[in-house]
Amino acid sequence: MRKPLLLLFLFFFSAAFSKDDPSVKVPRVFKLPAGVAEKDYLPNTIIIKFRKGISASEINSATSLLGSNTLIRRSASLVEVSQLFKSSLQAIRTPSAIENRDTIGLDRVFEIQFSSKSGVERVINEALENPLVEYAEPSYIYYTSYVPNDPFYTSFQNYLRQVKADQAWDVIRNSSGVIIGIVDSGSDLDHIDLKANTLFPGKDLVGRSFSNMQEDNDPDVKSDSTDHGVRVSGMASAVSDNGLGISSVSNNAKLLIVKVGSDDNSKAIYRGYEGIKYAADNGAQIINCSWGGPGGGAYGQDIINYALAKGCLVIAAAGNDNTLSPEFPAKYAGVMAVASVDNLDRKSSFSNYGPHVSISAPGEVFTTANGNRYVTVRGTSFSAPLVASAAALVKSRFPGFDMTQVKEQLRVTSDNIDANIPGFTGLMGKGRLNVFRAVTESSPSIRYQKITSIDKGNGSIPPGDTLKLFFDLKNLLSPASGLVVKLSSSNPDVQLINTQVNVGNMGMKEVKTMVGPFLVYIKPGISDNEEVDFKLSYTANGNYSDSETFQFKVALDYLNIEVNQVSTTISSNGRVGYSGPEASNGLGFIYKNEQLLYEAALMVGNSPTKVSNNARNNSGGTDEHFVKKVRVNRVDDIKAAFTARSEFNDEGNPDPLDLYIKHSQTAFSAAPDDKYTIAEYEIENKGTTVLSGLYAGLFVDWDIDPFGRDVAKFDAVNRMAYVSGKAGDTFFGAVKLLNQDIAPAFYPMSDQISGDLLQTNGGFSIAEKYQSLSSGIKAFSLGEESPNGYDVKYTIGYGPYTIPVNASIKIAFAFIGGDNLSDIQASARAAQIKYNSLMKTDQEIPADGFVLRQNYPNPGSDQTIIDFSISETAPTSIILYNIMGQSVRQLVSATLTRGAYSINVDLSELEAGIYVYKMRYNGKEKALKLLVGK
């Protein structure tokens, strides 16, 4: 069973990215798009795409119909599983690896039918918990939008003269070598004005009813009420010059009819995306989609990418709701979206609009109907096939053009109608279709291919920075001379400084790289991770004018780390892998192209009621206690391939510990240090009392096995917690403790175990977080005792610590990816050696006694830092004296544990002169001079 899609008919994303890679990243938490209701998707049905490289046996286990499925077992029972693009499901039920038949991976797409009292969102979100799943989404239904047939014309086909088809026919009127795929409700195979242009056999992918879909080779409509596709067919290629009925722009292009609606529903399109693939696989160069709806996901974009890769032009109706809200497939990257105008080139009252629209065309027209009839109709459903018909004529006129060039030829030769559409400039495409210009004129078509950015934040593009943008441009059509490129934006949070570049000349299909720089000042106060809309405008040849829009994310509160065999992200709030909750804003932790991490969040606490953190909580969300103070920024570091730092405090906690934390993350490119990154936190006590009994660590959720069948273990020798798949033959993910001077904590858990810490309160409470931090080694493993393992998580950390006022401690972790246990153990040893070497010069801990270091800067004016280290737990004090030997300030007075410490000393209220700070520890003392200059 599959896809009802909306018959739009009123009857009726230095850093670089490529716009040629329109892949869609799906969030791990699914919510129905705005405007989508139950009527907009098939009941008890979802579409799932499994990730690349899985085995057939794994899918068989996950989707077992015997009640043991591991895909949606909590929220639903499986009823039927269908592999959409293989000849039979039996092919996947064999113990062999899935063969990748195409670069998009459509052979990994399955339709899942289930029985459940839960809503579709809950079922999808359970499926998304499984890292085997690339995406999961509803099986969207789309609908026709029919408007009564009010006649607007005195002669039925004035719209053909409006788009200058009659003049184009004086140049060319034969497009018989072009195939237009009509993916719709079917067609009238015996219609006197369609039959000669219709290819046989077509395909019916639905049959009589969507409740019992049956494919066959008869795409003929069975009733007048379902003849939307007949009307679309006439617009695309009614037979011309036959003395009967109507004419079409294409004259005699061939129609491949792909029926994707049922005989018993006049408005629903159930298998539209499957129909697009069928048309692409069976010779269609142009694929018309006069349907749509608000639901758009990764599956539809996959299908569009597949068709584009096959060299097809996909044309879609923009929609008939008179709204800026986009519909799909019209909104998908690579699709030519068509809006509707009336006979006076005004926006049709019903037509959708937006920056994604490519072109406009008349949508109030006269066309074929079922049973050798003709009818007046209105809708973007008919604007789209009019453009498809023109595309066929252009392809015949310029046979050397690829379909991207055909699309651009239609677009750049369209007539400017801005004067007729006040309020909609830039939202109805470049202009209204002009077929005569399309088959006679030569024009450049400049489109950007890639954007490169340079900023002082080395990728974070912070507020107050001036961003440099460079563009790789391609001229798809005729040569351009004197090309000028301008950049603009209406966003008040940015200011454009250098807005114009003179490019010069560009030949057909020529590419110019790094055109720029364009300078963009990011104003203070802009929101984190804000998407800014920009417009690129092009002028050339004295008469060529064009533009396109794009979005660019600025003021990032995270930076991606991609310099060795693992890829991850440093945030501005202490998280590793992502800066946002629910695996958002970041890479996670990737090893050999496999995503292994869902969450890694810092937690610091000293009582069951006092834990500052940004981990998941027991209210269905996350505690967002850590607040950015210094945005993450990459820094030059000759010792490492990548180092970045950020700073934050815990002012977001209603009951804060008054912490100020400096976070750094470091990665190395050469073996044996190329399978890990080091995350270090310097935790400072900014309160007015000593912090004692303090524990600090990370809550980590690895997703190694595709089905959540993992085992967590603690390697005491290497002080490392790791996760691997219970069944073996998986990668390993690990976190290693790099501080050797404090007791470790390891607390494995799983919400699949009755009475587990994550299950008792429906989540992870403050008290439970403190328990996981302060219980030492709770267990050395979890999941080994279970035949299938568990979806395991763990807390790993250190404690207890005592931190004096204005003093700080440092804790560090290595995040490791590897092929097996010995691999990650080797990386763990390498990480320890590397960290020791990095720390040796400034924070070496003595074997016996203590070390007091000279303050820095010295002299200081407003502030200075004093570092010291102690070998064991003992009472420790540091007192500041003036030159007269009088006590000025007690800096430290506490029983401290073994470790390295730093104290920030405020000098702002001290007079200039010479001071002495004296440390007493375990019956010994040492004094050093401190200079204050003003």
PDB file of N, CA, C and O in Angstrom, residues 746-791:
ATOM      1  N   PHE A 746      31.585   4.766  36.931  1.00  0.00           N
ATOM      2  CA  PHE A 746      30.986   4.148  35.746  1.00  0.00           C
ATOM      3  C   PHE A 746      29.654   3.541  36.170  1.00  0.00           C
ATOM      4  O   PHE A 746      29.610   2.677  37.038  1.00  0.00           O
ATOM      5  N   TYR A 747      28.586   4.036  35.560  1.00  0.00           N
ATOM      6  CA  TYR A 747      27.248   3.576  35.920  1.00  0.00           C
ATOM      7  C   TYR A 747      26.499   3.248  34.632  1.00  0.00           C
ATOM      8  O   TYR A 747      25.952   4.136  33.979  1.00  0.00           O
ATOM      9  N   PRO A 748      26.463   1.949  34.229  1.00  0.00           N
ATOM     10  CA  PRO A 748      25.728   1.583  33.018  1.00  0.00           C
ATOM     11  C   PRO A 748      24.235   1.482  33.310  1.00  0.00           C
ATOM     12  O   PRO A 748      23.830   1.141  34.423  1.00  0.00           O
ATOM     13  N   MET A 749      23.407   1.748  32.319  1.00  0.00           N
ATOM     14  CA  MET A 749      21.955   1.711  32.514  1.00  0.00           C
ATOM     15  C   MET A 749      21.237   1.493  31.191  1.00  0.00           C
ATOM     16  O   MET A 749      21.809   1.669  30.108  1.00  0.00           O
ATOM     17  N   SER A 750      19.967   1.115  31.283  1.00  0.00           N
ATOM     18  CA  SER A 750      19.125   0.942  30.101  1.00  0.00           C
ATOM     19  C   SER A 750      17.667   1.047  30.508  1.00  0.00           C
ATOM     20  O   SER A 750      17.247   0.432  31.494  1.00  0.00           O
ATOM     21  N   ASP A 751      16.883   1.780  29.756  1.00  0.00           N
ATOM     22  CA  ASP A 751      15.460   1.896  30.073  1.00  0.00           C
ATOM     23  C   ASP A 751      14.680   0.646  29.683  1.00  0.00           C
ATOM     24  O   ASP A 751      13.465   0.584  29.867  1.00  0.00           O
ATOM     25  N   GLN A 752      15.363  -0.371  29.150  1.00  0.00           N
ATOM     26  CA  GLN A 752      14.710  -1.634  28.831  1.00  0.00           C
ATOM     27  C   GLN A 752      14.708  -2.607  30.005  1.00  0.00           C
ATOM     28  O   GLN A 752      14.154  -3.694  29.902  1.00  0.00           O
ATOM     29  N   ILE A 753      15.321  -2.204  31.117  1.00  0.00           N
ATOM     30  CA  ILE A 753      15.432  -3.075  32.291  1.00  0.00           C
ATOM     31  C   ILE A 753      14.511  -2.568  33.386  1.00  0.00           C
ATOM     32  O   ILE A 753      14.562  -1.386  33.769  1.00  0.00           O
ATOM     33  N   SER A 754      13.664  -3.448  33.890  1.00  0.00           N
ATOM     34  CA  SER A 754      12.745  -3.073  34.944  1.00  0.00           C
ATOM     35  C   SER A 754      13.524  -2.626  36.180  1.00  0.00           C
ATOM     36  O   SER A 754      14.458  -3.286  36.613  1.00  0.00           O
ATOM     37  N   GLY A 755      13.128  -1.491  36.753  1.00  0.00           N
ATOM     38  CA  GLY A 755      13.780  -0.949  37.931  1.00  0.00           C
ATOM     39  C   GLY A 755      15.049  -0.196  37.653  1.00  0.00           C
ATOM     40  O   GLY A 755      15.709   0.282  38.584  1.00  0.00           O
ATOM     41  N   ASP A 756      15.425  -0.075  36.377  1.00  0.00           N
ATOM     42  CA  ASP A 756      16.647   0.636  36.024  1.00  0.00           C
ATOM     43  C   ASP A 756      16.510   2.116  36.343  1.00  0.00           C
ATOM     44  O   ASP A 756      15.401   2.672  36.402  1.00  0.00           O
ATOM     45  N   LEU A 757      17.658   2.763  36.515  1.00  0.00           N
ATOM     46  CA  LEU A 757      17.692   4.175  36.848  1.00  0.00           C
ATOM     47  C   LEU A 757      16.939   5.031  35.832  1.00  0.00           C
ATOM     48  O   LEU A 757      16.306   6.019  36.179  1.00  0.00           O
ATOM     49  N   LEU A 758      16.979   4.629  34.571  1.00  0.00           N
ATOM     50  CA  LEU A 758      16.323   5.398  33.519  1.00  0.00           C
ATOM     51  C   LEU A 758      14.839   5.081  33.388  1.00  0.00           C
ATOM     52  O   LEU A 758      14.148   5.707  32.589  1.00  0.00           O
ATOM     53  N   GLN A 759      14.368   4.083  34.129  1.00  0.00           N
ATOM     54  CA  GLN A 759      12.985   3.671  33.971  1.00  0.00           C
ATOM     55  C   GLN A 759      12.103   4.039  35.155  1.00  0.00           C
ATOM     56  O   GLN A 759      10.906   4.249  35.008  1.00  0.00           O
ATOM     57  N   THR A 760      12.693   4.151  36.334  1.00  0.00           N
ATOM     58  CA  THR A 760      11.891   4.310  37.549  1.00  0.00           C
ATOM     59  C   THR A 760      11.090   5.593  37.589  1.00  0.00           C
ATOM     60  O   THR A 760       9.994   5.631  38.111  1.00  0.00           O
ATOM     61  N   ASN A 761      11.611   6.679  37.047  1.00  0.00           N
ATOM     62  CA  ASN A 761      10.900   7.954  37.052  1.00  0.00           C
ATOM     63  C   ASN A 761      10.516   8.409  35.654  1.00  0.00           C
ATOM     64  O   ASN A 761      10.263   9.581  35.431  1.00  0.00           O
ATOM     65  N   GLY A 762      10.501   7.468  34.734  1.00  0.00           N
ATOM     66  CA  GLY A 762      10.153   7.809  33.363  1.00  0.00           C
ATOM     67  C   GLY A 762      11.184   8.658  32.666  1.00  0.00           C
ATOM     68  O   GLY A 762      10.894   9.337  31.701  1.00  0.00           O
ATOM     69  N   GLY A 763      12.402   8.639  33.167  1.00  0.00           N
ATOM     70  CA  GLY A 763      13.457   9.438  32.554  1.00  0.00           C
ATOM     71  C   GLY A 763      14.682   9.478  33.439  1.00  0.00           C
ATOM     72  O   GLY A 763      15.074   8.466  34.017  1.00  0.00           O
ATOM     73  N   PHE A 764      15.285  10.644  33.580  1.00  0.00           N
ATOM     74  CA  PHE A 764      16.560  10.806  34.259  1.00  0.00           C
ATOM     75  C   PHE A 764      16.454  12.040  35.140  1.00  0.00           C
ATOM     76  O   PHE A 764      16.637  13.169  34.670  1.00  0.00           O
ATOM     77  N   SER A 765      16.154  11.835  36.400  1.00  0.00           N
ATOM     78  CA  SER A 765      15.945  12.951  37.316  1.00  0.00           C
ATOM     79  C   SER A 765      17.277  13.476  37.848  1.00  0.00           C
ATOM     80  O   SER A 765      18.320  12.846  37.697  1.00  0.00           O
ATOM     81  N   ILE A 766      17.244  14.636  38.528  1.00  0.00           N
ATOM     82  CA  ILE A 766      18.439  15.203  39.140  1.00  0.00           C
ATOM     83  C   ILE A 766      19.034  14.243  40.150  1.00  0.00           C
ATOM     84  O   ILE A 766      20.254  14.016  40.178  1.00  0.00           O
ATOM     85  N   ALA A 767      18.184  13.637  40.982  1.00  0.00           N
ATOM     86  CA  ALA A 767      18.674  12.683  41.978  1.00  0.00           C
ATOM     87  C   ALA A 767      19.332  11.483  41.319  1.00  0.00           C
ATOM     88  O   ALA A 767      20.364  10.981  41.786  1.00  0.00           O
ATOM     89  N   GLU A 768      18.738  11.011  40.213  1.00  0.00           N
ATOM     90  CA  GLU A 768      19.309   9.865  39.508  1.00  0.00           C
ATOM     91  C   GLU A 768      20.621  10.236  38.828  1.00  0.00           C
ATOM     92  O   GLU A 768      21.539   9.421  38.733  1.00  0.00           O
ATOM     93  N   LYS A 769      20.715  11.443  38.340  1.00  0.00           N
ATOM     94  CA  LYS A 769      21.969  11.900  37.736  1.00  0.00           C
ATOM     95  C   LYS A 769      23.081  11.934  38.781  1.00  0.00           C
ATOM     96  O   LYS A 769      24.210  11.487  38.522  1.00  0.00           O
ATOM     97  N   TYR A 770      22.754  12.458  39.968  1.00  0.00           N
ATOM     98  CA  TYR A 770      23.759  12.481  41.036  1.00  0.00           C
ATOM     99  C   TYR A 770      24.141  11.058  41.442  1.00  0.00           C
ATOM    100  O   TYR A 770      25.328  10.763  41.660  1.00  0.00           O
ATOM    101  N   GLN A 771      23.160  10.170  41.513  1.00  0.00           N
ATOM    102  CA  GLN A 771      23.441   8.779  41.863  1.00  0.00           C
ATOM    103  C   GLN A 771      24.391   8.138  40.861  1.00  0.00           C
ATOM    104  O   GLN A 771      25.321   7.414  41.226  1.00  0.00           O
ATOM    105  N   SER A 772      24.147   8.403  39.593  1.00  0.00           N
ATOM    106  CA  SER A 772      25.013   7.803  38.565  1.00  0.00           C
ATOM    107  C   SER A 772      26.418   8.385  38.605  1.00  0.00           C
ATOM    108  O   SER A 772      27.383   7.713  38.239  1.00  0.00           O
ATOM    109  N   LEU A 773      26.558   9.635  39.039  1.00  0.00           N
ATOM    110  CA  LEU A 773      27.871  10.273  39.140  1.00  0.00           C
ATOM    111  C   LEU A 773      28.650   9.814  40.363  1.00  0.00           C
ATOM    112  O   LEU A 773      29.887   9.703  40.326  1.00  0.00           O
ATOM    113  N   SER A 774      27.963   9.528  41.461  1.00  0.00           N
ATOM    114  CA  SER A 774      28.614   9.376  42.770  1.00  0.00           C
ATOM    115  C   SER A 774      28.688   7.942  43.271  1.00  0.00           C
ATOM    116  O   SER A 774      29.115   7.715  44.410  1.00  0.00           O
ATOM    117  N   SER A 775      28.304   6.964  42.460  1.00  0.00           N
ATOM    118  CA  SER A 775      28.264   5.576  42.924  1.00  0.00           C
ATOM    119  C   SER A 775      29.515   4.790  42.595  1.00  0.00           C
ATOM    120  O   SER A 775      29.526   3.555  42.735  1.00  0.00           O
ATOM    121  N   GLY A 776      30.563   5.446  42.146  1.00  0.00           N
ATOM    122  CA  GLY A 776      31.787   4.743  41.801  1.00  0.00           C
ATOM    123  C   GLY A 776      31.565   3.794  40.638  1.00  0.00           C
ATOM    124  O   GLY A 776      30.825   4.100  39.701  1.00  0.00           O
ATOM    125  N   ILE A 777      32.190   2.629  40.686  1.00  0.00           N
ATOM    126  CA  ILE A 777      31.980   1.610  39.652  1.00  0.00           C
ATOM    127  C   ILE A 777      30.742   0.809  40.038  1.00  0.00           C
ATOM    128  O   ILE A 777      30.794  -0.112  40.861  1.00  0.00           O
ATOM    129  N   LYS A 778      29.610   1.151  39.463  1.00  0.00           N
ATOM    130  CA  LYS A 778      28.357   0.465  39.795  1.00  0.00           C
ATOM    131  C   LYS A 778      28.379  -0.979  39.326  1.00  0.00           C
ATOM    132  O   LYS A 778      27.926  -1.882  40.018  1.00  0.00           O
ATOM    133  N   ALA A 779      28.878  -1.211  38.133  1.00  0.00           N
ATOM    134  CA  ALA A 779      29.011  -2.552  37.568  1.00  0.00           C
ATOM    135  C   ALA A 779      30.054  -2.465  36.474  1.00  0.00           C
ATOM    136  O   ALA A 779      30.304  -1.402  35.922  1.00  0.00           O
ATOM    137  N   PHE A 780      30.663  -3.614  36.159  1.00  0.00           N
ATOM    138  CA  PHE A 780      31.698  -3.616  35.121  1.00  0.00           C
ATOM    139  C   PHE A 780      31.139  -3.916  33.740  1.00  0.00           C
ATOM    140  O   PHE A 780      31.843  -3.774  32.737  1.00  0.00           O
ATOM    141  N   SER A 781      29.859  -4.300  33.684  1.00  0.00           N
ATOM    142  CA  SER A 781      29.258  -4.544  32.373  1.00  0.00           C
ATOM    143  C   SER A 781      27.751  -4.517  32.486  1.00  0.00           C
ATOM    144  O   SER A 781      27.180  -4.657  33.574  1.00  0.00           O
ATOM    145  N   LEU A 782      27.100  -4.321  31.349  1.00  0.00           N
ATOM    146  CA  LEU A 782      25.645  -4.400  31.248  1.00  0.00           C
ATOM    147  C   LEU A 782      25.299  -4.889  29.850  1.00  0.00           C
ATOM    148  O   LEU A 782      25.789  -4.347  28.856  1.00  0.00           O
ATOM    149  N   GLY A 783      24.461  -5.906  29.798  1.00  0.00           N
ATOM    150  CA  GLY A 783      24.023  -6.444  28.516  1.00  0.00           C
ATOM    151  C   GLY A 783      24.567  -7.811  28.209  1.00  0.00           C
ATOM    152  O   GLY A 783      24.002  -8.529  27.386  1.00  0.00           O
ATOM    153  N   GLU A 784      25.672  -8.203  28.873  1.00  0.00           N
ATOM    154  CA  GLU A 784      26.234  -9.529  28.614  1.00  0.00           C
ATOM    155  C   GLU A 784      25.291 -10.639  29.042  1.00  0.00           C
ATOM    156  O   GLU A 784      25.264 -11.710  28.443  1.00  0.00           O
ATOM    157  N   GLU A 785      24.522 -10.359  30.097  1.00  0.00           N
ATOM    158  CA  GLU A 785      23.628 -11.389  30.619  1.00  0.00           C
ATOM    159  C   GLU A 785      22.376 -11.562  29.766  1.00  0.00           C
ATOM    160  O   GLU A 785      21.638 -12.533  29.921  1.00  0.00           O
ATOM    161  N   SER A 786      22.112 -10.616  28.872  1.00  0.00           N
ATOM    162  CA  SER A 786      20.934 -10.687  28.020  1.00  0.00           C
ATOM    163  C   SER A 786      21.292 -11.314  26.675  1.00  0.00           C
ATOM    164  O   SER A 786      22.328 -10.982  26.091  1.00  0.00           O
ATOM    165  N   PRO A 787      20.440 -12.199  26.152  1.00  0.00           N
ATOM    166  CA  PRO A 787      20.736 -12.825  24.852  1.00  0.00           C
ATOM    167  C   PRO A 787      20.900 -11.819  23.726  1.00  0.00           C
ATOM    168  O   PRO A 787      21.666 -12.033  22.799  1.00  0.00           O
ATOM    169  N   ASN A 788      20.178 -10.699  23.809  1.00  0.00           N
ATOM    170  CA  ASN A 788      20.206  -9.703  22.740  1.00  0.00           C
ATOM    171  C   ASN A 788      20.809  -8.370  23.157  1.00  0.00           C
ATOM    172  O   ASN A 788      20.751  -7.403  22.400  1.00  0.00           O
ATOM    173  N   GLY A 789      21.396  -8.321  24.391  1.00  0.00           N
ATOM    174  CA  GLY A 789      21.945  -7.063  24.851  1.00  0.00           C
ATOM    175  C   GLY A 789      20.840  -6.056  25.114  1.00  0.00           C
ATOM    176  O   GLY A 789      19.650  -6.397  25.155  1.00  0.00           O
ATOM    177  N   TYR A 790      21.219  -4.784  25.290  1.00  0.00           N
ATOM    178  CA  TYR A 790      20.258  -3.723  25.557  1.00  0.00           C
ATOM    179  C   TYR A 790      20.631  -2.461  24.782  1.00  0.00           C
ATOM    180  O   TYR A 790      21.745  -2.338  24.267  1.00  0.00           O
ATOM    181  N   ASP A 791      19.694  -1.528  24.768  1.00  0.00           N
ATOM    182  CA  ASP A 791      20.000  -0.172  24.313  1.00  0.00           C
ATOM    183  C   ASP A 791      20.647   0.517  25.510  1.00  0.00           C
ATOM    184  O   ASP A 791      19.964   1.101  26.346  1.00  0.00           O
TER     185      ASP A 791
END
